[in-house]
Coordinates of C-alpha atoms in Angstrom, one line a residue:
Chain A
M136 CA 71.5 -43.8 20.6
T137 CA 68.0 -44.0 21.8
A138 CA 69.1 -45.6 25.0
L139 CA 71.3 -42.6 25.8
L140 CA 68.5 -40.1 25.4
E141 CA 66.3 -41.8 27.9
R142 CA 68.0 -40.0 30.8
P143 CA 69.8 -36.7 31.1
V144 CA 73.5 -36.8 30.6
K145 CA 74.1 -35.0 33.9
L146 CA 71.7 -35.2 36.8
R147 CA 69.8 -32.0 37.1
T148 CA 69.9 -30.1 40.3
F149 CA 67.1 -27.8 41.3
A150 CA 67.9 -24.8 43.4
G151 CA 64.5 -24.9 45.1
V152 CA 62.5 -21.9 45.9
G153 CA 64.2 -19.6 48.5
L154 CA 62.8 -19.2 52.0
R155 CA 61.9 -15.6 51.5
R156 CA 59.9 -16.3 48.3
R157 CA 58.2 -19.3 50.0
V158 CA 57.2 -17.2 53.0
A159 CA 56.0 -14.3 50.8
N160 CA 53.9 -16.9 48.9
S161 CA 52.4 -18.3 52.1
I162 CA 51.6 -14.9 53.5
A163 CA 49.9 -13.9 50.3
T164 CA 47.9 -17.1 50.3
V165 CA 46.7 -16.5 53.8
L166 CA 45.9 -12.9 53.1
V167 CA 43.8 -13.4 50.0
T168 CA 42.0 -16.3 51.7
A169 CA 41.3 -14.2 54.7
A170 CA 39.9 -11.5 52.4
M171 CA 37.5 -14.0 50.9
V172 CA 36.4 -15.2 54.4
L173 CA 36.1 -11.6 55.6
A174 CA 33.9 -10.8 52.6
L175 CA 31.5 -13.6 53.4
V176 CA 31.2 -12.7 57.1
P177 CA 28.7 -9.8 56.6
L178 CA 26.6 -11.9 54.3
V179 CA 26.2 -14.7 56.8
W180 CA 25.8 -12.3 59.6
V181 CA 23.1 -10.2 58.0
M182 CA 21.2 -13.3 56.9
Y183 CA 21.5 -14.8 60.3
S184 CA 20.3 -11.6 62.1
V185 CA 17.3 -11.2 59.7
F186 CA 16.2 -14.8 60.1
D187 CA 16.8 -14.9 63.8
F188 CA 15.0 -11.6 64.7
G189 CA 12.4 -11.8 61.9
F190 CA 11.2 -15.4 62.3
G191 CA 8.9 -14.7 65.2
A192 CA 6.8 -12.1 63.4
V193 CA 6.7 -14.0 60.1
S194 CA 5.7 -17.3 61.5
T195 CA 2.2 -16.1 62.5
S196 CA -0.5 -16.5 59.9
A197 CA -1.8 -12.9 60.5
W198 CA 1.5 -11.6 59.1
W199 CA 0.6 -12.8 55.7
T200 CA -3.1 -12.0 55.7
H201 CA -3.5 -8.7 57.7
S202 CA -2.4 -5.2 57.3
Q203 CA -1.2 -2.8 60.0
A204 CA -4.4 -0.7 59.8
G205 CA -5.3 0.6 63.2
M206 CA -2.2 -0.8 64.8
T207 CA 0.0 1.2 67.1
A208 CA 3.7 0.7 68.1
F209 CA 2.6 -0.5 71.5
V210 CA 0.3 -3.4 70.6
A211 CA 1.6 -6.5 68.9
G212 CA -0.4 -7.9 66.0
G213 CA -1.3 -7.1 62.4
G214 CA 0.7 -8.1 59.5
A215 CA 2.5 -7.1 56.4
Y216 CA -0.1 -7.8 53.8
H217 CA -0.5 -4.2 52.8
A218 CA 3.3 -3.8 52.4
I219 CA 3.7 -7.0 50.4
I220 CA 0.9 -5.9 48.0
G221 CA 2.5 -2.4 47.7
T222 CA 6.0 -3.8 46.9
L223 CA 4.6 -6.3 44.4
L224 CA 2.4 -3.8 42.6
Q225 CA 5.1 -1.2 42.4
G226 CA 7.6 -3.8 41.2
L227 CA 5.3 -5.3 38.6
L228 CA 4.2 -2.0 37.2
C229 CA 7.9 -0.9 37.0
A230 CA 8.8 -4.2 35.3
A231 CA 5.9 -3.8 32.8
I232 CA 7.3 -0.4 31.7
S233 CA 11.0 -1.3 31.9
I234 CA 11.1 -4.7 30.1
P235 CA 10.0 -3.5 26.7
I236 CA 12.2 -0.3 26.9
G237 CA 15.2 -2.3 28.1
I238 CA 14.9 -5.1 25.6
F239 CA 14.4 -2.6 22.7
V240 CA 17.4 -0.6 23.7
A241 CA 19.5 -3.7 23.9
I242 CA 18.4 -5.0 20.5
Y243 CA 19.2 -1.6 19.0
L244 CA 22.7 -1.6 20.6
V245 CA 23.5 -5.1 19.5
E246 CA 21.7 -5.6 16.2
Y247 CA 21.5 -2.1 14.7
G248 CA 23.7 0.4 16.5
A249 CA 26.9 -1.7 17.0
G250 CA 29.9 0.4 16.1
T251 CA 27.9 3.5 15.1
R252 CA 28.5 6.8 17.0
L253 CA 25.0 6.8 18.4
G254 CA 25.4 3.2 19.6
K255 CA 28.6 4.1 21.4
L256 CA 27.0 7.1 23.0
A257 CA 24.0 5.1 24.1
T258 CA 26.2 2.4 25.6
F259 CA 28.0 5.1 27.6
M260 CA 24.7 6.6 28.7
V261 CA 23.5 3.2 29.9
D262 CA 26.7 2.9 31.9
I263 CA 26.1 6.3 33.4
L264 CA 22.5 5.6 34.2
T265 CA 23.6 2.5 36.1
G266 CA 25.5 4.7 38.4
V267 CA 22.7 7.2 39.1
P268 CA 21.9 7.1 42.8
S269 CA 18.3 6.0 43.5
I270 CA 17.7 9.3 45.4
V271 CA 18.6 11.3 42.3
A272 CA 16.2 9.2 40.2
A273 CA 13.5 9.8 42.8
L274 CA 14.2 13.6 42.8
F275 CA 14.0 13.6 39.0
V276 CA 10.6 12.0 39.0
Y277 CA 9.6 14.4 41.7
A278 CA 10.8 17.4 39.6
L279 CA 9.1 16.1 36.5
W280 CA 6.0 14.2 37.5
V281 CA 5.0 16.0 40.7
A282 CA 6.4 19.5 40.5
T283 CA 6.2 20.2 36.8
L284 CA 3.3 18.0 35.6
G285 CA 1.3 18.5 38.8
F286 CA 0.4 14.9 39.6
H287 CA 0.2 13.7 43.2
R288 CA 2.7 11.6 44.9
S289 CA 1.6 8.0 44.4
G290 CA 2.7 4.4 43.9
F291 CA 2.9 5.1 40.2
A292 CA 5.5 7.8 40.7
V293 CA 7.6 5.3 42.6
S294 CA 7.3 2.8 39.8
L295 CA 8.5 5.5 37.4
S296 CA 11.6 6.2 39.4
L297 CA 12.2 2.5 39.7
V298 CA 12.1 2.3 35.9
L299 CA 15.1 4.6 35.7
L300 CA 17.0 2.1 37.9
M301 CA 15.7 -1.1 36.3
V302 CA 16.2 -0.2 32.6
P303 CA 20.0 -0.1 32.6
V304 CA 20.2 -3.4 34.4
I305 CA 17.9 -5.0 31.8
V306 CA 19.8 -3.5 29.0
R307 CA 23.1 -4.8 30.3
A308 CA 21.8 -8.3 30.8
T309 CA 20.0 -8.5 27.5
E310 CA 22.9 -7.0 25.6
E311 CA 25.2 -9.6 27.1
M312 CA 22.9 -12.4 26.1
L313 CA 22.4 -11.1 22.5
R314 CA 26.2 -10.7 22.0
I315 CA 27.0 -14.3 22.8
I316 CA 24.5 -15.6 20.2
P317 CA 26.7 -17.0 17.4
M318 CA 26.7 -14.9 14.2
D319 CA 26.2 -18.2 12.3
L320 CA 22.6 -18.5 13.5
R321 CA 21.8 -15.0 12.2
E322 CA 23.5 -15.7 8.9
A323 CA 21.7 -19.0 8.5
S324 CA 18.5 -17.1 8.9
Y325 CA 19.5 -14.4 6.3
A326 CA 20.5 -17.2 3.9
L327 CA 17.0 -18.6 4.1
G328 CA 15.8 -15.1 3.0
A329 CA 14.5 -13.9 6.3
P330 CA 14.5 -10.1 6.8
K331 CA 16.3 -8.6 9.7
W332 CA 13.3 -8.1 11.9
K333 CA 12.1 -11.6 11.4
T334 CA 15.6 -12.9 12.2
I335 CA 15.6 -10.9 15.5
T336 CA 12.0 -11.9 16.5
S337 CA 12.2 -15.6 15.7
I338 CA 15.8 -16.5 16.0
V339 CA 17.8 -14.1 18.2
I340 CA 15.2 -13.4 20.9
P341 CA 14.1 -17.1 21.5
T342 CA 17.7 -18.2 21.7
A343 CA 18.6 -15.5 24.2
L344 CA 15.3 -15.7 26.1
S345 CA 16.5 -17.7 29.1
G346 CA 19.3 -15.2 29.8
I347 CA 17.0 -12.3 29.4
V348 CA 14.4 -13.7 31.8
T349 CA 17.1 -14.3 34.4
G350 CA 18.3 -10.7 34.0
I351 CA 14.8 -9.3 34.3
L352 CA 14.1 -11.3 37.5
L353 CA 17.4 -10.3 39.1
A354 CA 16.7 -6.6 38.1
L355 CA 13.2 -6.9 39.7
A356 CA 14.7 -8.3 42.9
R357 CA 17.1 -5.3 42.9
V358 CA 14.5 -2.6 42.6
M359 CA 12.0 -4.1 45.0
G360 CA 14.3 -3.4 47.9
E361 CA 14.8 0.3 46.9
T362 CA 13.7 2.7 49.6
A363 CA 14.8 6.1 48.7
P364 CA 12.1 6.7 46.0
L365 CA 9.5 5.5 48.5
L366 CA 10.5 8.2 51.0
I367 CA 10.2 11.0 48.4
L368 CA 7.5 9.9 46.1
V369 CA 4.8 8.2 48.3
G370 CA 3.7 8.3 51.9
Y371 CA 3.7 5.2 53.9
S372 CA 0.2 3.8 54.7
Q373 CA -0.6 1.2 57.2
A374 CA -3.7 0.2 55.4
I375 CA -4.2 -1.8 52.2
N376 CA -4.2 0.3 49.1
F377 CA -4.6 -1.2 45.6
D378 CA -4.7 2.2 43.9
M379 CA -1.4 3.0 42.2
F380 CA -2.5 6.6 41.4
H381 CA -4.0 7.9 44.6
G382 CA -3.2 8.0 48.2
F383 CA -0.4 6.6 50.4
M384 CA 0.8 3.1 49.8
G385 CA 2.5 0.6 52.1
S386 CA 5.6 -1.3 51.0
L387 CA 8.1 -3.6 52.8
P388 CA 11.0 -1.1 52.8
G389 CA 8.6 1.7 53.7
M390 CA 7.3 -0.4 56.6
M391 CA 10.9 -1.1 57.8
Y392 CA 11.7 2.6 57.7
D393 CA 8.4 3.4 59.5
Q394 CA 9.4 1.1 62.3
T395 CA 12.8 2.7 62.7
S396 CA 11.1 6.0 63.4
A397 CA 8.5 4.2 65.6
G398 CA 11.2 3.2 68.0
A399 CA 12.7 -0.1 66.8
G400 CA 15.7 -1.2 68.8
A401 CA 14.2 0.3 71.9
S402 CA 10.8 -1.2 72.2
A403 CA 9.8 -4.7 71.3
V404 CA 6.8 -4.4 69.0
P405 CA 8.4 -2.1 66.3
T406 CA 11.6 -4.2 66.5
D407 CA 9.7 -7.4 65.7
R408 CA 7.9 -5.7 62.8
L409 CA 11.1 -4.2 61.5
W410 CA 12.8 -7.6 61.3
G411 CA 9.7 -9.3 60.2
A412 CA 9.4 -7.0 57.2
A413 CA 13.1 -7.4 56.5
L414 CA 12.7 -11.2 56.4
T415 CA 9.7 -11.0 54.2
L416 CA 11.6 -8.8 51.8
I417 CA 14.6 -11.2 51.8
L418 CA 12.3 -14.1 51.1
L419 CA 10.7 -12.2 48.2
I420 CA 14.1 -11.5 46.8
A421 CA 15.2 -15.1 47.4
I422 CA 12.2 -16.4 45.5
L423 CA 13.0 -14.1 42.6
N424 CA 16.6 -15.3 42.6
V425 CA 15.6 -18.9 42.6
A426 CA 13.0 -18.2 39.9
A427 CA 15.8 -16.6 37.9
R428 CA 17.7 -19.8 38.0
F429 CA 14.7 -22.0 37.1
G430 CA 13.5 -19.5 34.5
A431 CA 16.8 -19.9 32.8
R432 CA 16.1 -23.6 32.4
I433 CA 12.5 -23.3 31.3
F434 CA 13.2 -20.8 28.6
A435 CA 16.4 -22.4 27.5
P436 CA 16.4 -23.1 23.7
K437 CA 15.0 -26.6 23.1
K438 CA 17.5 -29.2 21.9
F439 CA 16.4 -31.3 18.9
Chain B
M145 CA 17.5 7.5 21.4
L146 CA 15.4 7.4 24.5
I147 CA 18.3 6.7 26.9
I148 CA 20.2 9.8 25.8
V149 CA 17.2 12.0 26.1
L150 CA 16.5 10.5 29.5
I151 CA 19.9 11.3 31.0
S152 CA 19.9 14.9 29.8
A153 CA 16.3 15.2 31.0
V154 CA 17.4 14.2 34.5
G155 CA 20.0 17.0 34.7
G156 CA 17.7 19.5 32.9
F157 CA 14.7 19.0 35.1
L158 CA 16.7 19.1 38.3
L159 CA 18.3 22.3 37.2
L160 CA 15.0 23.8 36.2
R161 CA 13.5 23.1 39.6
A162 CA 16.6 24.2 41.5
I163 CA 17.0 27.6 40.0
P164 CA 14.1 29.4 41.6
A165 CA 15.2 28.2 45.0
L166 CA 18.8 29.1 44.4
Q167 CA 17.7 32.7 43.5
R168 CA 16.1 33.0 46.9
N169 CA 19.1 31.7 48.8
R170 CA 20.7 34.3 51.0
E171 CA 23.9 32.2 51.5
N172 CA 26.6 31.0 49.1
F173 CA 25.3 27.6 48.0
F174 CA 28.7 26.1 47.9
T175 CA 30.3 27.4 51.1
Y176 CA 27.5 27.7 53.5
G177 CA 27.8 24.9 56.1
G178 CA 25.3 25.8 58.8
S179 CA 21.8 24.4 59.3
W180 CA 19.2 24.8 56.6
V181 CA 16.5 27.4 57.1
T182 CA 13.8 26.9 54.5
T183 CA 10.7 28.0 56.4
N184 CA 10.7 31.5 55.0
T185 CA 10.8 30.9 51.3
S186 CA 11.6 34.4 50.3
A187 CA 14.9 34.4 52.3
M188 CA 16.2 30.9 52.6
H189 CA 19.5 29.8 54.0
F190 CA 21.0 26.7 52.6
G191 CA 24.3 25.4 51.3
I192 CA 26.2 22.2 50.7
A193 CA 29.6 22.7 52.4
E194 CA 29.0 20.4 55.4
M195 CA 27.1 17.7 53.5
L196 CA 29.9 17.6 51.0
Q197 CA 32.4 17.0 53.8
V198 CA 30.3 14.3 55.5
T199 CA 29.7 12.6 52.2
V200 CA 33.3 12.6 51.2
L201 CA 34.5 11.4 54.6
V202 CA 32.1 8.5 54.8
S203 CA 32.6 7.4 51.2
V204 CA 36.4 7.6 51.3
F205 CA 36.5 5.7 54.6
A206 CA 34.3 3.0 53.1
L207 CA 36.4 2.9 50.0
L208 CA 39.6 2.5 52.0
L209 CA 38.1 -0.4 53.9
A210 CA 36.6 -2.1 50.9
M211 CA 39.5 -1.7 48.4
P212 CA 42.0 -4.2 49.9
V213 CA 39.3 -6.7 50.7
A214 CA 37.9 -6.5 47.2
L215 CA 41.3 -6.9 45.7
G216 CA 42.0 -9.9 47.9
V217 CA 38.7 -11.5 47.0
A218 CA 39.3 -10.9 43.3
I219 CA 42.8 -12.4 43.4
Y220 CA 41.5 -15.3 45.4
L221 CA 38.8 -16.1 42.9
A222 CA 41.1 -15.6 40.0
E223 CA 44.1 -17.6 41.1
Y224 CA 43.7 -19.4 44.4
A225 CA 40.2 -20.7 44.8
P226 CA 39.5 -24.4 44.1
R227 CA 38.0 -24.6 40.6
R228 CA 34.8 -26.1 41.8
L229 CA 34.2 -23.4 44.4
V230 CA 34.8 -20.4 42.2
G231 CA 31.3 -20.2 40.8
L232 CA 29.7 -20.6 44.2
L233 CA 31.9 -18.1 46.0
G234 CA 31.5 -15.5 43.2
Y235 CA 27.8 -16.0 43.5
L236 CA 27.8 -15.4 47.2
V237 CA 29.8 -12.2 46.9
E238 CA 27.3 -11.0 44.3
L239 CA 24.5 -11.8 46.7
L240 CA 26.0 -9.1 49.0
A241 CA 24.7 -6.7 46.3
A242 CA 21.3 -8.2 46.3
V243 CA 20.5 -7.4 49.9
P244 CA 18.5 -4.2 50.0
S245 CA 20.2 -1.2 51.5
I246 CA 17.6 -0.7 54.2
I247 CA 18.4 -4.1 55.6
Y248 CA 22.0 -3.2 55.8
G249 CA 21.0 0.0 57.5
A250 CA 18.9 -1.8 60.1
W251 CA 21.6 -4.4 60.6
G252 CA 24.3 -1.7 60.9
L253 CA 22.5 0.2 63.6
Y254 CA 20.9 -2.5 65.6
V255 CA 23.3 -5.5 65.2
L256 CA 26.7 -4.2 64.1
A257 CA 27.0 -1.0 66.1
P258 CA 26.6 -2.6 69.5
Q259 CA 29.4 -5.1 68.5
L260 CA 31.6 -2.2 67.4
R261 CA 31.1 -0.2 70.5
G262 CA 34.2 -1.7 72.3
S263 CA 36.6 -1.0 69.5
A264 CA 35.1 2.4 68.8
L265 CA 35.5 3.5 72.4
W266 CA 39.1 2.1 72.4
L267 CA 40.0 4.0 69.3
N268 CA 38.4 7.2 70.7
E269 CA 40.2 6.8 74.1
H270 CA 43.7 5.9 72.9
L271 CA 43.9 7.7 69.5
G272 CA 41.6 10.6 70.4
G273 CA 44.4 13.1 69.7
F274 CA 44.3 12.2 66.0
F275 CA 41.5 14.1 64.3
L276 CA 39.9 11.1 62.8
F277 CA 39.3 9.5 66.2
A278 CA 38.6 12.6 68.2
D279 CA 35.3 13.2 70.0
G280 CA 32.7 13.8 67.4
N281 CA 29.4 15.4 67.5
A282 CA 27.6 12.1 67.9
S283 CA 27.9 9.6 70.8
V284 CA 30.7 7.2 70.2
A285 CA 28.9 4.5 72.3
G286 CA 25.6 5.2 70.5
G287 CA 27.0 4.0 67.2
G288 CA 25.2 6.5 64.9
T289 CA 28.5 7.6 63.6
I290 CA 30.4 7.8 60.3
F291 CA 32.5 5.0 61.7
T292 CA 29.6 2.5 61.7
G293 CA 28.2 4.0 58.5
G294 CA 31.5 3.7 56.7
I295 CA 31.9 0.0 57.6
V296 CA 28.4 -0.8 56.4
L297 CA 29.0 1.2 53.3
A298 CA 32.2 -0.8 52.7
V299 CA 30.2 -4.0 52.8
M300 CA 27.7 -2.6 50.3
I301 CA 30.3 -1.4 47.7
L302 CA 32.5 -4.5 48.1
P303 CA 30.6 -6.6 45.5
I304 CA 30.8 -4.0 42.7
I305 CA 34.5 -3.4 43.2
T306 CA 35.1 -7.2 43.3
A307 CA 33.1 -7.9 40.2
V308 CA 34.8 -5.4 38.0
T309 CA 38.3 -6.2 39.3
R310 CA 37.7 -9.9 38.7
E311 CA 36.6 -9.2 35.2
V312 CA 39.8 -7.3 34.5
L313 CA 42.0 -9.9 36.2
A314 CA 40.4 -12.6 34.2
Q315 CA 41.5 -10.9 31.0
T316 CA 45.2 -11.3 31.9
P317 CA 46.7 -13.1 28.9
R318 CA 46.9 -16.7 29.9
G319 CA 50.2 -17.0 28.0
Q320 CA 51.9 -14.5 30.3
V321 CA 50.7 -16.3 33.4
E322 CA 52.0 -19.6 32.1
A323 CA 55.3 -18.1 31.0
A324 CA 55.8 -16.7 34.5
L325 CA 55.0 -20.1 36.0
A326 CA 57.4 -21.8 33.6
L327 CA 60.1 -19.5 34.7
G328 CA 59.6 -20.8 38.2
A329 CA 57.6 -18.0 39.7
T330 CA 55.5 -18.8 42.8
R331 CA 51.8 -18.3 42.7
W332 CA 52.1 -15.0 44.5
E333 CA 54.8 -13.8 42.1
V334 CA 52.6 -14.5 39.2
V335 CA 49.9 -12.4 40.8
K336 CA 52.3 -9.6 41.7
M337 CA 54.3 -9.5 38.5
V338 CA 51.8 -10.4 35.8
M339 CA 48.2 -9.9 37.0
L340 CA 48.4 -6.8 39.2
P341 CA 50.3 -4.7 36.7
F342 CA 47.9 -5.8 34.0
G343 CA 44.8 -5.2 36.2
R344 CA 45.9 -2.0 38.1
S345 CA 43.9 0.5 36.0
G346 CA 40.9 -1.7 36.0
Y347 CA 41.1 -2.0 39.7
I348 CA 41.3 1.7 40.1
S349 CA 38.2 2.2 37.9
A350 CA 36.4 -0.4 39.9
A351 CA 37.2 1.5 43.1
M352 CA 35.8 4.7 41.4
L353 CA 32.6 2.8 40.5
G354 CA 32.4 1.8 44.2
L355 CA 33.0 5.4 45.2
G356 CA 30.1 6.5 42.9
R357 CA 27.9 4.0 44.6
A358 CA 29.0 5.1 48.0
L359 CA 28.4 8.8 47.3
G360 CA 24.8 8.2 46.4
E361 CA 23.9 5.6 49.1
T362 CA 20.8 6.8 50.9
V363 CA 18.8 4.6 53.2
A364 CA 21.5 2.7 55.0
L365 CA 23.2 5.9 56.1
L366 CA 19.9 7.6 56.7
I367 CA 19.1 5.0 59.4
I368 CA 22.6 4.8 60.8
L369 CA 23.9 8.4 60.9
R370 CA 22.6 10.6 63.7
S371 CA 21.7 14.0 62.4
T372 CA 23.1 16.8 64.5
Q373 CA 23.2 20.5 64.7
K374 CA 26.8 20.7 65.8
A375 CA 29.6 21.4 63.4
F376 CA 31.4 18.7 61.6
N377 CA 35.1 18.2 62.5
W378 CA 36.4 15.5 60.2
S379 CA 36.1 12.9 63.0
L380 CA 34.9 9.4 62.3
F381 CA 32.7 9.7 65.3
D382 CA 30.8 12.6 63.9
G383 CA 27.2 12.2 62.8
G384 CA 25.7 14.4 60.2
S385 CA 24.0 14.1 56.8
T386 CA 25.2 13.2 53.4
F387 CA 23.6 14.7 50.3
A388 CA 21.3 11.7 50.0
T389 CA 20.3 11.4 53.6
K390 CA 19.5 15.1 53.9
I391 CA 17.2 14.9 50.9
A392 CA 15.5 11.7 52.1
A393 CA 15.1 12.9 55.7
T394 CA 13.3 16.0 54.7
A395 CA 11.1 14.6 52.0
S396 CA 8.1 15.5 54.0
E397 CA 9.0 19.2 53.5
F398 CA 8.4 18.8 49.8
N399 CA 5.1 20.8 49.8
D400 CA 6.4 24.0 48.4
Q401 CA 8.4 24.5 45.1
Y402 CA 11.1 26.6 46.8
K403 CA 11.6 24.3 49.7
A404 CA 11.8 21.3 47.5
G405 CA 14.0 23.3 45.1
A406 CA 16.6 23.7 47.8
Y407 CA 16.9 20.0 48.2
I408 CA 16.7 19.4 44.5
A409 CA 19.7 21.7 44.1
A410 CA 21.6 19.5 46.6
G411 CA 20.4 16.5 44.5
L412 CA 21.7 18.1 41.4
V413 CA 25.2 18.5 43.0
L414 CA 25.1 14.8 44.0
F415 CA 24.0 13.9 40.4
V416 CA 26.9 15.8 38.9
L417 CA 29.3 14.4 41.4
T418 CA 28.4 10.8 40.7
L419 CA 28.2 11.5 37.0
I420 CA 31.8 12.7 37.0
V421 CA 33.1 9.8 39.1
N422 CA 31.2 7.2 37.1
A423 CA 32.1 8.7 33.7
L424 CA 35.8 8.7 34.6
A425 CA 35.7 5.1 35.7
R426 CA 33.7 4.0 32.7
V427 CA 36.1 5.7 30.2
A428 CA 39.1 4.1 31.9
I429 CA 37.4 0.6 31.8
T430 CA 36.3 0.9 28.2
Q431 CA 39.8 1.9 27.2
K432 CA 41.3 -1.0 29.1
V433 CA 39.0 -3.5 27.5
Q434 CA 39.6 -2.3 24.0
S435 CA 43.4 -2.1 24.2

C-alpha cells in the first residue's frame, strides 16, 4: 500500500500560466519597479545638486566662523555662523518647550485616556494638528503673540510657532513607542505594589526612551528646515544675534531665502551662498538623523 | 486637554484678527479675484478667488503626478522588493520628507526648471490649444510656472502618500494573499485582486493627506511661482500666488492690524480648507484601521 502512495496514480498536467497573464504580470513588475526608481531620482538629484553647488562655499573655514555682517551680494566672503546659531537656538528652544508637552500628551493618551471620549478627541486633534500648514501656525502665533499680546517679532516667536509643528510629531512617536511596551511589564510593576505614576516613570518611560529620543531628534530635524514662520515672525539679520527676544535673527532657511531675493541664479556670489546654506542645513539634518539612530542604541533598555 | 484648546485657539485667534479687516473690505471676500489693495486701510480691496484657483490647480496637478508613483512604490515595497532592501528603500523614500521645503524650492527653480524647459516649450507649442497648456501669464521658458511648482510639490507629497498607503497595504490579511497564490494567481493578480480592493480606501485617504500638505505648502512655491498681475486662466504655465505664498510674500506689510488682518483672513480660509481635507482623510483611515 505505501509503495503505491509514493507517486500519483495519474501524472498531473499543469496548464501553465497563460501568455496574457504572464505579460500582464511582467508589465506590472516593470511599472512598479519604475515607480520605485522614479521616486528615488529626485532624492539623488537634490542631494547631488546641493553637494555639488554648495561644496565650494562650505569648504572655507570662514563659512563656519564668520557671519555675513557688512557683506553685500557683490563681494564673496563671510560665512553662515550667524545663521547656524539662529537655527540651532530656535530649534533648541522649540524642543525645550515641545518635548515635555509632547511626552505628557502621549502618556495621557496611552496610559490614562485610552478608550475614553476625551482621549479619542485628543488623538483626532493631534492628527489634525499634524496637517496644519506651517504658514497657518505662523499666522496664529502672529495673531496671538504679536498682534494681541503686543510682543515684538523675534526668534522666540518663531520657536513658538515651531512648537505647534513639533508637538504632534513627538506625540505620535512617543505614543507609538508606549503602545508597543508589553502590558506584562506594567502588570509586573503593579503586582509589586507600585502606584501608576511610579510605574510610568520608572518602568514605561525608560523602556520606551530610545524610541522617544529617536522621534524627538527626527522631529527637531523636521522643524529646523521650516521657513514660513521665519518669513512672518522674524526679520533676517546678517549679523550674529544671540538674543531670542529682540531684534532680527539669522537662520539657515532665512539666509537661503534672502539669497533668492538677492539675485541667486543670476549672479555668482548669492548663488554660492544659497547652496552653501542649503548644504549646511542638509548636514545639520543629516547629523540629527544619524544621531537619532545612535541615540536609539545608547538609550535602549539594558539587557541583563 | 491642552491640544484641544490649542486647535480651537488657532481658529479663534485667526478669526478674531480677521474680522476687523473683513469689515473694511470693499469687495466680496470670496469672489474678488483682482490684485489686493491694502494701502488705504479704511477701504481695502481683497479677495481669495484667484488664490483659491491657483492653489487648487497646483495642488491637484501635484496630486495627479504623485498618486500613481506613490501607489507603485507602495506596491513595490509591499510585494515586489527583495526582503533585504525593503527597509533601506522605505527609509530613502521617507528621507524625501526630511529635505526642507526651501531646498526643494531652490532646486526646483535653479536646477529642475532649466531641465524642464524643453518639454514645457514642446507641450506649449503642440498642445497649446488645450487650456492646461495654453500660454499662461508667466514665461514658459522662465520656469516660474505652476508646471514646475506642481512637479516639485509632487515630489514633496510623495513620501506621505507612500507611507500611509504602505501601512494600509501591509494590513492585507496574509491568509487572503496566500489563498490567492495557492489558487495559482500571479503576483500581479494578487496585488490587483486582493491588495488593491483591500487598500483602496486607505489609498484615497492617503492622497487626501497629500492634498492637505500640498494646499499649505509655502516656501517651495514662493520661490518657484512668479507672481503676476495678469489674470489667471487655468493654464499650467500661469504664475500667480497660492494662499500660503501670498501671505508669506507680503509678511513685511504686517505693520498694521488691518493689513495683517486681510492676510490673516486668507490664512483662516487656508486653515479651514486643510482642516476639512485632513479631517475627512483621518476619519476614513481610522474607520479602515478599526474595521
